[in-house]
């Protein structure tokens, strides 16, 4: 499985995490990011991520 790290800065605070990730990585669709979130394949601070930054 490929891994990527993203830094969500203050300019993205309050934006849905799926949208923030797609803004940072144009190769990922929002639908793909939402699926990864549902499968807990996206983590924030070592915990399964939810929808908002």
Coordinates of N, CA, C and O in Angstrom, one line a residue:
X1 N 0.8 -1.2 0.0 CA 0.0 0.0 0.0 C 0.9 1.2 0.0 O 1.9 1.3 0.7
X2 N 0.5 2.2 -0.8 CA 1.3 3.5 -0.9 C 0.9 4.3 0.3 O -0.3 4.3 0.7
X3 N 1.9 5.1 0.8 CA 1.6 6.0 1.9 C 2.0 7.4 1.4 O 2.9 7.6 0.7
X4 N 1.3 8.4 1.9 CA 1.6 9.8 1.7 C 1.3 10.6 2.9 O 0.5 10.2 3.7
X5 N 2.1 11.6 3.1 CA 2.0 12.5 4.3 C 1.6 13.9 3.8 O 2.2 14.3 2.8
X6 N 0.7 14.5 4.4 CA 0.3 15.8 4.1 C 0.3 16.7 5.3 O -0.1 16.2 6.4
X7 N 0.6 17.9 5.2 CA 0.6 18.9 6.3 C -0.6 19.8 6.0 O -0.6 20.5 5.0
X8 N -1.6 19.8 6.9 CA -2.7 20.6 6.8 C -2.4 21.9 7.6 O -2.4 21.9 8.8
X9 N -2.2 23.0 6.9 CA -1.9 24.2 7.6 C -3.2 25.0 8.0 O -4.3 24.6 7.7
X10 N -3.0 26.1 8.6 CA -4.1 26.9 9.2 C -5.0 27.4 8.1 O -6.2 27.6 8.4
X11 N -4.6 27.6 6.9 CA -5.4 28.0 5.8 C -6.5 27.1 5.5 O -7.6 27.4 4.9
X12 N -6.4 25.8 5.8 CA -7.4 24.8 5.6 C -8.2 24.4 6.8 O -9.1 23.5 6.7
X13 N -8.0 25.1 7.9 CA -8.8 24.9 9.1 C -10.3 25.1 8.8 O -10.7 26.0 8.2
X14 N -11.1 24.1 9.3 CA -12.6 24.2 9.1 C -13.1 23.6 7.8 O -14.3 23.5 7.6
X15 N -12.2 23.2 6.9 CA -12.6 22.6 5.6 C -12.7 21.1 5.9 O -11.9 20.5 6.6
X16 N -13.6 20.5 5.2 CA -13.7 19.0 5.3 C -12.4 18.4 4.9 O -11.7 18.8 4.0
X17 N -12.0 17.3 5.7 CA -10.8 16.7 5.4 C -10.7 16.1 4.0 O -9.6 16.2 3.4
X18 N -11.8 15.5 3.5 CA -11.7 15.0 2.1 C -11.4 16.1 1.1 O -10.6 15.9 0.2
X19 N -12.0 17.2 1.3 CA -11.7 18.3 0.4 C -10.3 18.9 0.5 O -9.6 19.1 -0.4
X20 N -9.8 19.0 1.8 CA -8.5 19.4 2.0 C -7.4 18.5 1.4 O -6.5 19.0 0.7
X21 N -7.6 17.2 1.5 CA -6.7 16.3 0.9 C -6.7 16.4 -0.6 O -5.7 16.3 -1.3
X22 N -7.9 16.5 -1.2 CA -7.9 16.7 -2.7 C -7.3 18.0 -3.1 O -6.8 18.0 -4.2
X23 N -7.4 19.0 -2.3 CA -6.7 20.2 -2.7 C -5.2 20.1 -2.6 O -4.4 20.7 -3.4
X24 N -4.7 19.2 -1.7 CA -3.3 19.0 -1.6 C -2.7 17.9 -2.6 O -1.6 17.9 -2.9
X25 N -3.6 17.1 -3.1 CA -3.2 16.0 -4.0 C -4.2 15.9 -5.1 O -5.2 15.2 -4.9
X26 N -4.0 16.5 -6.2 CA -4.9 16.6 -7.3 C -5.1 15.2 -8.0 O -6.1 15.0 -8.7
X27 N -4.2 14.2 -7.7 CA -4.4 12.9 -8.2 C -5.4 12.1 -7.6 O -5.8 11.0 -8.1
X28 N -5.9 12.5 -6.4 CA -6.9 11.8 -5.6 C -8.3 12.5 -5.8 O -8.4 13.7 -5.7
X29 N -9.3 11.7 -6.2 CA -10.6 12.2 -6.3 C -11.2 12.3 -4.9 O -10.8 11.6 -3.9
X30 N -12.2 13.2 -4.7 CA -12.8 13.4 -3.4 C -13.5 12.1 -3.0 O -13.5 11.7 -1.9
X31 N -14.1 11.4 -4.0 CA -14.7 10.1 -3.7 C -13.7 9.1 -3.2 O -14.0 8.3 -2.2
X32 N -12.6 9.0 -3.8 CA -11.5 8.1 -3.3 C -11.1 8.5 -1.9 O -11.0 7.6 -1.0
X33 N -10.9 9.7 -1.6 CA -10.6 10.2 -0.2 C -11.7 9.8 0.8 O -11.4 9.3 1.9
X34 N -12.9 10.0 0.4 CA -14.0 9.6 1.3 C -14.0 8.1 1.6 O -14.3 7.7 2.7
X35 N -13.7 7.3 0.6 CA -13.7 5.9 0.8 C -12.5 5.5 1.7 O -12.7 4.7 2.7
X36 N -11.4 6.2 1.5 CA -10.2 6.0 2.4 C -10.6 6.4 3.9 O -10.2 5.7 4.8
X37 N -11.3 7.5 4.0 CA -11.7 7.9 5.4 C -12.7 6.8 6.0 O -12.5 6.5 7.1
X38 N -13.6 6.3 5.2 CA -14.6 5.3 5.7 C -13.8 4.1 6.1 O -14.2 3.4 7.1
X39 N -12.8 3.7 5.4 CA -12.0 2.5 5.7 C -10.9 2.8 6.8 O -10.1 1.9 7.1
X40 N -10.9 4.0 7.3 CA -9.9 4.4 8.3 C -8.5 4.3 7.8 O -7.6 3.9 8.5
X41 N -8.3 4.5 6.5 CA -7.0 4.5 5.9 C -6.3 5.9 5.9 O -5.2 6.0 5.4
X42 N -7.0 6.9 6.4 CA -6.5 8.2 6.6 C -6.4 8.4 8.1 O -7.5 8.3 8.8
X43 N -5.3 8.8 8.6 CA -5.2 9.1 10.1 C -4.7 10.5 10.3 O -3.9 11.0 9.5
X44 N -5.1 11.0 11.4 CA -4.7 12.3 11.9 C -4.2 12.1 13.3 O -5.0 11.6 14.1
X45 N -3.0 12.5 13.6 CA -2.4 12.4 14.9 C -2.6 10.9 15.4 O -2.9 10.6 16.5
X46 N -2.3 10.0 14.5 CA -2.3 8.5 14.7 C -3.6 7.9 15.1 O -3.7 6.9 15.6
X47 N -4.7 8.6 14.8 CA -6.1 8.1 15.0 C -6.8 8.2 13.7 O -6.6 9.0 12.9
X48 N -7.8 7.3 13.6 CA -8.7 7.3 12.4 C -9.3 8.7 12.3 O -9.8 9.3 13.2
X49 N -9.3 9.2 11.0 CA -9.7 10.6 10.8 C -11.2 10.7 10.6 O -11.8 9.7 10.1
X50 N -11.7 11.8 10.9 CA -13.1 12.1 10.6 C -13.2 13.1 9.5 O -12.2 13.5 8.9
X51 N -14.4 13.7 9.3 CA -14.6 14.6 8.1 C -13.9 16.0 8.2 O -13.7 16.6 7.1
X52 N -13.7 16.5 9.3 CA -13.3 17.9 9.4 C -11.9 18.0 10.0 O -11.4 17.2 10.8
X53 N -11.2 19.0 9.5 CA -9.8 19.3 9.9 C -9.9 20.1 11.2 O -10.8 20.9 11.3

